[in-house]
């Protein structure tokens, strides 16, 4: 039996560096700095051009909020975002577990 073939219905939507920076409201050089610090995810094509998933706009907004509201240095933001993501994962895992002694809804 042969494996079914699947075809992409269209190109994945992604943003160039300039489009991403414009949409995020920051200078492209600042985006490059965030990339160097490992704060954003990016893909490179065969020519070396940078491409961003649209979800990274939200990630950059979070970085900017943490930097401005908590007055954190950009270099500390990687640790802070990792910790916040871990706390969120733990909270989600706790919500999924049934409570001891309480009624169990199935």
Short mmCIF file of C-alpha atoms in Angstrom, two decimals:
data_model
loop_
_atom_site.label_atom_id
_atom_site.label_comp_id
_atom_site.label_asym_id
_atom_site.label_seq_id
_atom_site.Cartn_x
_atom_site.Cartn_y
_atom_site.Cartn_z
CA UNK A 1 0.00 0.00 0.00
CA UNK A 2 1.44 3.38 -0.93
CA UNK A 3 1.70 6.35 1.39
CA UNK A 4 -0.79 9.11 0.58
CA UNK A 5 0.72 12.23 -0.88
CA UNK A 6 -0.17 15.63 0.52
CA UNK A 7 0.30 18.97 -1.15
CA UNK A 8 0.47 22.40 0.39
CA UNK A 9 -2.50 24.50 -0.61
CA UNK A 10 -0.48 27.66 -0.52
CA UNK A 11 2.66 29.25 0.72
CA UNK A 12 2.92 29.68 4.46
CA UNK A 13 2.38 33.28 5.44
CA UNK A 14 5.59 34.82 6.70
CA UNK A 15 7.08 38.27 7.08
CA UNK A 16 10.35 39.66 5.78
CA UNK A 17 12.63 41.47 8.22
CA UNK A 18 11.46 44.90 7.06
CA UNK A 19 7.77 43.93 7.13
CA UNK A 20 8.17 42.38 10.56
CA UNK A 21 9.97 45.42 11.95
CA UNK A 22 7.39 47.80 10.47
CA UNK A 23 4.48 45.76 11.79
CA UNK A 24 6.10 45.49 15.23
CA UNK A 25 6.97 49.18 15.35
CA UNK A 26 10.71 48.72 15.91
CA UNK A 27 13.82 49.34 13.85
CA UNK A 28 15.22 46.36 11.90
CA UNK A 29 18.52 46.74 13.76
CA UNK A 30 16.71 46.17 17.06
CA UNK A 31 15.12 43.04 15.59
CA UNK A 32 18.61 41.81 14.64
CA UNK A 33 19.75 42.49 18.21
CA UNK A 34 16.88 40.39 19.56
CA UNK A 35 17.84 37.62 17.17
CA UNK A 36 21.44 37.74 18.39
CA UNK A 37 20.17 37.42 21.98
CA UNK A 38 18.00 34.45 21.00
CA UNK A 39 14.75 36.20 21.91
CA UNK A 40 12.99 35.61 18.59
CA UNK A 41 12.57 32.69 16.22
CA UNK A 42 13.40 33.14 12.56
CA UNK A 43 13.98 31.05 9.48
CA UNK A 44 16.51 31.79 6.76
CA UNK A 45 16.06 30.95 3.13
CA UNK A 46 18.80 29.78 0.78
CA UNK A 47 19.82 33.39 0.10
CA UNK A 48 20.16 34.15 3.80
CA UNK A 49 17.05 36.34 3.98
CA UNK A 50 15.24 36.32 7.31
CA UNK A 51 11.57 35.28 7.51
CA UNK A 52 9.33 35.59 10.54
CA UNK A 53 6.21 33.69 11.45
CA UNK A 54 3.38 36.15 12.26
CA UNK A 55 3.24 34.77 15.83
CA UNK A 56 6.60 36.43 16.42
CA UNK A 57 4.87 39.84 16.35
CA UNK A 58 3.22 38.87 19.62
CA UNK A 59 6.55 37.62 20.99
CA UNK A 60 8.19 40.96 20.24
CA UNK A 61 5.32 42.85 21.87
CA UNK A 62 5.87 40.75 25.00
CA UNK A 63 9.60 41.53 24.94
CA UNK A 64 8.94 45.24 24.59
CA UNK A 65 6.34 45.18 27.40
CA UNK A 66 8.74 43.44 29.77
CA UNK A 67 11.54 45.81 28.85
CA UNK A 68 9.46 48.95 29.33
CA UNK A 69 7.22 47.97 32.25
CA UNK A 70 9.81 46.14 34.36
CA UNK A 71 12.80 48.10 33.09
CA UNK A 72 14.65 44.89 32.29
CA UNK A 73 17.77 44.90 30.17
CA UNK A 74 17.37 43.12 26.85
CA UNK A 75 20.04 40.64 27.88
CA UNK A 76 17.90 39.53 30.87
CA UNK A 77 14.73 39.08 28.85
CA UNK A 78 15.64 35.61 27.61
CA UNK A 79 15.74 34.26 31.15
CA UNK A 80 12.56 36.09 32.16
CA UNK A 81 10.56 34.91 29.13
CA UNK A 82 11.78 31.32 29.67
CA UNK A 83 10.68 31.47 33.31
CA UNK A 84 7.28 32.95 32.41
CA UNK A 85 6.75 30.23 29.78
CA UNK A 86 7.66 27.55 32.34
CA UNK A 87 5.24 28.98 34.92
CA UNK A 88 2.51 28.97 32.29
CA UNK A 89 3.25 25.33 31.42
CA UNK A 90 3.10 24.33 35.09
CA UNK A 91 -0.18 26.18 35.62
CA UNK A 92 -1.70 24.49 32.57
CA UNK A 93 -0.54 21.07 33.76
CA UNK A 94 -2.03 21.72 37.18
CA UNK A 95 -5.38 22.69 35.66
CA UNK A 96 -5.48 19.43 33.70
CA UNK A 97 -4.95 17.24 36.78
CA UNK A 98 -8.04 16.21 38.78
CA UNK A 99 -8.21 17.65 42.26
CA UNK A 100 -7.63 15.29 45.17
CA UNK A 101 -10.73 14.64 47.25
CA UNK A 102 -13.00 16.64 44.99
CA UNK A 103 -15.60 15.33 42.57
CA UNK A 104 -14.20 13.88 39.40
CA UNK A 105 -16.01 14.83 36.26
CA UNK A 106 -15.52 12.38 33.45
#
